[in-house]
Amino acid sequence: AQMFAFTGQNEAMRIGERNILASHKVLQELRIPVVAEHTGGSFGRTIEFSCNGGALEVRTIGHGTFII
């Protein structure tokens, strides 16, 4: 989530994008496929994974709830 807005952001301030790329790299190295994702934007998320059904619930701040 973006807590502060800056004009002309440099690469060091793009933390979310770097986290996404790093996560994808590690998952690829471990041969874990990414079948869905809910990333980007400037709002927070909370996730809850159902071990029984395999569903991932993504609750967002001001943008609804999604099941992936």
Short mmCIF file of N, CA and C in Angstrom, two decimals:
data_model
loop_
_atom_site.label_atom_id
_atom_site.label_comp_id
_atom_site.label_asym_id
_atom_site.label_seq_id
_atom_site.Cartn_x
_atom_site.Cartn_y
_atom_site.Cartn_z
N ALA A 1 0.84 -1.18 0.00
CA ALA A 1 0.00 0.00 0.00
C ALA A 1 0.88 1.24 0.00
N GLN A 2 0.42 2.24 -0.65
CA GLN A 2 1.16 3.49 -0.73
C GLN A 2 0.68 4.42 0.37
N MET A 3 1.55 4.73 1.30
CA MET A 3 1.17 5.60 2.41
C MET A 3 1.38 7.07 2.08
N PHE A 4 2.35 7.37 1.24
CA PHE A 4 2.67 8.75 0.89
C PHE A 4 2.82 8.86 -0.61
N ALA A 5 2.35 9.94 -1.19
CA ALA A 5 2.46 10.15 -2.63
C ALA A 5 3.62 11.11 -2.90
N PHE A 6 4.50 10.71 -3.81
CA PHE A 6 5.63 11.54 -4.20
C PHE A 6 5.60 11.71 -5.71
N THR A 7 5.92 12.89 -6.18
CA THR A 7 6.00 13.10 -7.62
C THR A 7 7.38 12.66 -8.09
N GLY A 8 7.44 12.15 -9.32
CA GLY A 8 8.71 11.74 -9.89
C GLY A 8 9.40 10.65 -9.09
N GLN A 9 8.67 9.59 -8.75
CA GLN A 9 9.25 8.51 -7.94
C GLN A 9 10.41 7.86 -8.67
N ASN A 10 11.50 7.64 -7.93
CA ASN A 10 12.62 6.91 -8.49
C ASN A 10 12.46 5.43 -8.18
N GLU A 11 13.39 4.63 -8.68
CA GLU A 11 13.30 3.17 -8.53
C GLU A 11 13.29 2.75 -7.06
N ALA A 12 14.00 3.47 -6.20
CA ALA A 12 14.08 3.10 -4.78
C ALA A 12 12.72 3.21 -4.09
N MET A 13 11.83 4.03 -4.61
CA MET A 13 10.53 4.22 -3.98
C MET A 13 9.48 3.24 -4.50
N ARG A 14 9.81 2.40 -5.46
CA ARG A 14 8.85 1.46 -6.04
C ARG A 14 8.94 0.12 -5.32
N ILE A 15 8.73 0.16 -4.02
CA ILE A 15 8.91 -1.01 -3.17
C ILE A 15 7.94 -2.12 -3.53
N GLY A 16 6.67 -1.79 -3.74
CA GLY A 16 5.68 -2.80 -4.07
C GLY A 16 6.01 -3.56 -5.34
N GLU A 17 6.41 -2.85 -6.38
CA GLU A 17 6.77 -3.50 -7.64
C GLU A 17 7.98 -4.40 -7.46
N ARG A 18 8.95 -3.96 -6.68
CA ARG A 18 10.14 -4.78 -6.44
C ARG A 18 9.78 -6.03 -5.64
N ASN A 19 8.87 -5.89 -4.68
CA ASN A 19 8.42 -7.06 -3.90
C ASN A 19 7.72 -8.08 -4.79
N ILE A 20 6.90 -7.61 -5.71
CA ILE A 20 6.20 -8.51 -6.63
C ILE A 20 7.20 -9.28 -7.48
N LEU A 21 8.18 -8.58 -8.06
CA LEU A 21 9.19 -9.23 -8.90
C LEU A 21 10.01 -10.23 -8.09
N ALA A 22 10.40 -9.87 -6.87
CA ALA A 22 11.18 -10.78 -6.04
C ALA A 22 10.38 -12.02 -5.67
N SER A 23 9.10 -11.83 -5.36
CA SER A 23 8.24 -12.97 -5.02
C SER A 23 8.09 -13.92 -6.19
N HIS A 24 7.88 -13.37 -7.37
CA HIS A 24 7.75 -14.20 -8.57
C HIS A 24 9.04 -14.98 -8.83
N LYS A 25 10.18 -14.34 -8.62
CA LYS A 25 11.46 -15.00 -8.86
C LYS A 25 11.64 -16.19 -7.92
N VAL A 26 11.36 -16.00 -6.64
CA VAL A 26 11.51 -17.09 -5.67
C VAL A 26 10.54 -18.22 -5.98
N LEU A 27 9.30 -17.89 -6.28
CA LEU A 27 8.32 -18.93 -6.60
C LEU A 27 8.73 -19.71 -7.85
N GLN A 28 9.27 -19.01 -8.84
CA GLN A 28 9.74 -19.68 -10.06
C GLN A 28 10.90 -20.61 -9.75
N GLU A 29 11.85 -20.15 -8.92
CA GLU A 29 12.99 -20.99 -8.54
C GLU A 29 12.53 -22.25 -7.80
N LEU A 30 11.48 -22.14 -7.02
CA LEU A 30 10.94 -23.28 -6.28
C LEU A 30 9.94 -24.09 -7.09
N ARG A 31 9.74 -23.68 -8.34
CA ARG A 31 8.80 -24.34 -9.25
C ARG A 31 7.38 -24.36 -8.69
N ILE A 32 6.99 -23.24 -8.09
CA ILE A 32 5.63 -23.06 -7.58
C ILE A 32 4.91 -22.14 -8.55
N PRO A 33 3.91 -22.65 -9.26
CA PRO A 33 3.23 -21.81 -10.25
C PRO A 33 2.34 -20.75 -9.60
N VAL A 34 2.30 -19.60 -10.23
CA VAL A 34 1.38 -18.54 -9.82
C VAL A 34 0.15 -18.70 -10.69
N VAL A 35 -0.97 -19.03 -10.09
CA VAL A 35 -2.20 -19.26 -10.85
C VAL A 35 -3.14 -18.06 -10.80
N ALA A 36 -2.91 -17.16 -9.84
CA ALA A 36 -3.71 -15.93 -9.74
C ALA A 36 -2.96 -14.97 -8.83
N GLU A 37 -3.23 -13.70 -9.00
CA GLU A 37 -2.64 -12.72 -8.10
C GLU A 37 -3.53 -11.48 -8.04
N HIS A 38 -3.40 -10.76 -6.96
CA HIS A 38 -4.14 -9.50 -6.78
C HIS A 38 -3.13 -8.52 -6.21
N THR A 39 -2.45 -7.78 -7.08
CA THR A 39 -1.36 -6.90 -6.67
C THR A 39 -1.53 -5.52 -7.27
N GLY A 40 -0.67 -4.62 -6.86
CA GLY A 40 -0.67 -3.27 -7.40
C GLY A 40 -1.65 -2.36 -6.69
N GLY A 41 -1.74 -1.16 -7.19
CA GLY A 41 -2.64 -0.19 -6.59
C GLY A 41 -2.03 0.45 -5.36
N SER A 42 -2.82 1.24 -4.71
CA SER A 42 -2.32 1.97 -3.53
C SER A 42 -3.25 1.78 -2.34
N PHE A 43 -3.74 0.55 -2.16
CA PHE A 43 -4.63 0.25 -1.04
C PHE A 43 -4.19 -1.04 -0.37
N GLY A 44 -4.50 -1.15 0.91
CA GLY A 44 -4.10 -2.31 1.68
C GLY A 44 -4.96 -3.53 1.42
N ARG A 45 -4.40 -4.68 1.75
CA ARG A 45 -5.10 -5.96 1.58
C ARG A 45 -4.86 -6.84 2.79
N THR A 46 -5.85 -7.66 3.09
CA THR A 46 -5.73 -8.72 4.08
C THR A 46 -6.14 -10.00 3.39
N ILE A 47 -5.39 -11.08 3.60
CA ILE A 47 -5.74 -12.34 2.94
C ILE A 47 -6.03 -13.42 3.98
N GLU A 48 -6.90 -14.34 3.57
CA GLU A 48 -7.21 -15.50 4.40
C GLU A 48 -7.31 -16.70 3.47
N PHE A 49 -6.50 -17.74 3.76
CA PHE A 49 -6.47 -18.93 2.93
C PHE A 49 -7.27 -20.04 3.58
N SER A 50 -8.13 -20.69 2.80
CA SER A 50 -8.92 -21.82 3.28
C SER A 50 -8.18 -23.11 2.93
N CYS A 51 -7.67 -23.79 3.94
CA CYS A 51 -6.96 -25.05 3.70
C CYS A 51 -7.91 -26.13 3.19
N ASN A 52 -9.16 -26.10 3.63
CA ASN A 52 -10.13 -27.10 3.21
C ASN A 52 -10.52 -26.94 1.75
N GLY A 53 -10.83 -25.73 1.34
CA GLY A 53 -11.32 -25.51 -0.02
C GLY A 53 -10.29 -24.98 -0.99
N GLY A 54 -9.17 -24.48 -0.47
CA GLY A 54 -8.12 -23.96 -1.34
C GLY A 54 -8.37 -22.56 -1.85
N ALA A 55 -9.40 -21.89 -1.34
CA ALA A 55 -9.71 -20.53 -1.81
C ALA A 55 -8.89 -19.52 -1.02
N LEU A 56 -8.53 -18.44 -1.69
CA LEU A 56 -7.83 -17.33 -1.04
C LEU A 56 -8.74 -16.12 -1.09
N GLU A 57 -9.15 -15.66 0.09
CA GLU A 57 -10.00 -14.47 0.17
C GLU A 57 -9.11 -13.25 0.34
N VAL A 58 -9.30 -12.26 -0.52
CA VAL A 58 -8.55 -11.01 -0.46
C VAL A 58 -9.53 -9.91 -0.09
N ARG A 59 -9.36 -9.34 1.09
CA ARG A 59 -10.19 -8.21 1.52
C ARG A 59 -9.37 -6.94 1.34
N THR A 60 -9.95 -5.96 0.67
CA THR A 60 -9.23 -4.72 0.41
C THR A 60 -9.86 -3.56 1.18
N ILE A 61 -9.10 -2.53 1.32
CA ILE A 61 -9.60 -1.32 1.97
C ILE A 61 -10.25 -0.45 0.90
N GLY A 62 -11.57 -0.41 0.91
CA GLY A 62 -12.31 0.44 -0.02
C GLY A 62 -12.48 -0.10 -1.42
N HIS A 63 -12.07 -1.36 -1.67
CA HIS A 63 -12.19 -1.92 -3.02
C HIS A 63 -12.84 -3.29 -3.04
N GLY A 64 -13.48 -3.68 -1.96
CA GLY A 64 -14.23 -4.93 -1.95
C GLY A 64 -13.42 -6.15 -1.55
N THR A 65 -14.07 -7.30 -1.68
CA THR A 65 -13.49 -8.60 -1.34
C THR A 65 -13.49 -9.46 -2.59
N PHE A 66 -12.41 -10.21 -2.77
CA PHE A 66 -12.26 -11.07 -3.95
C PHE A 66 -11.86 -12.46 -3.49
N ILE A 67 -12.32 -13.46 -4.20
CA ILE A 67 -11.91 -14.84 -3.96
C ILE A 67 -11.09 -15.27 -5.17
N ILE A 68 -9.84 -15.70 -4.89
CA ILE A 68 -8.99 -16.18 -6.00
C ILE A 68 -8.41 -17.52 -5.63
#
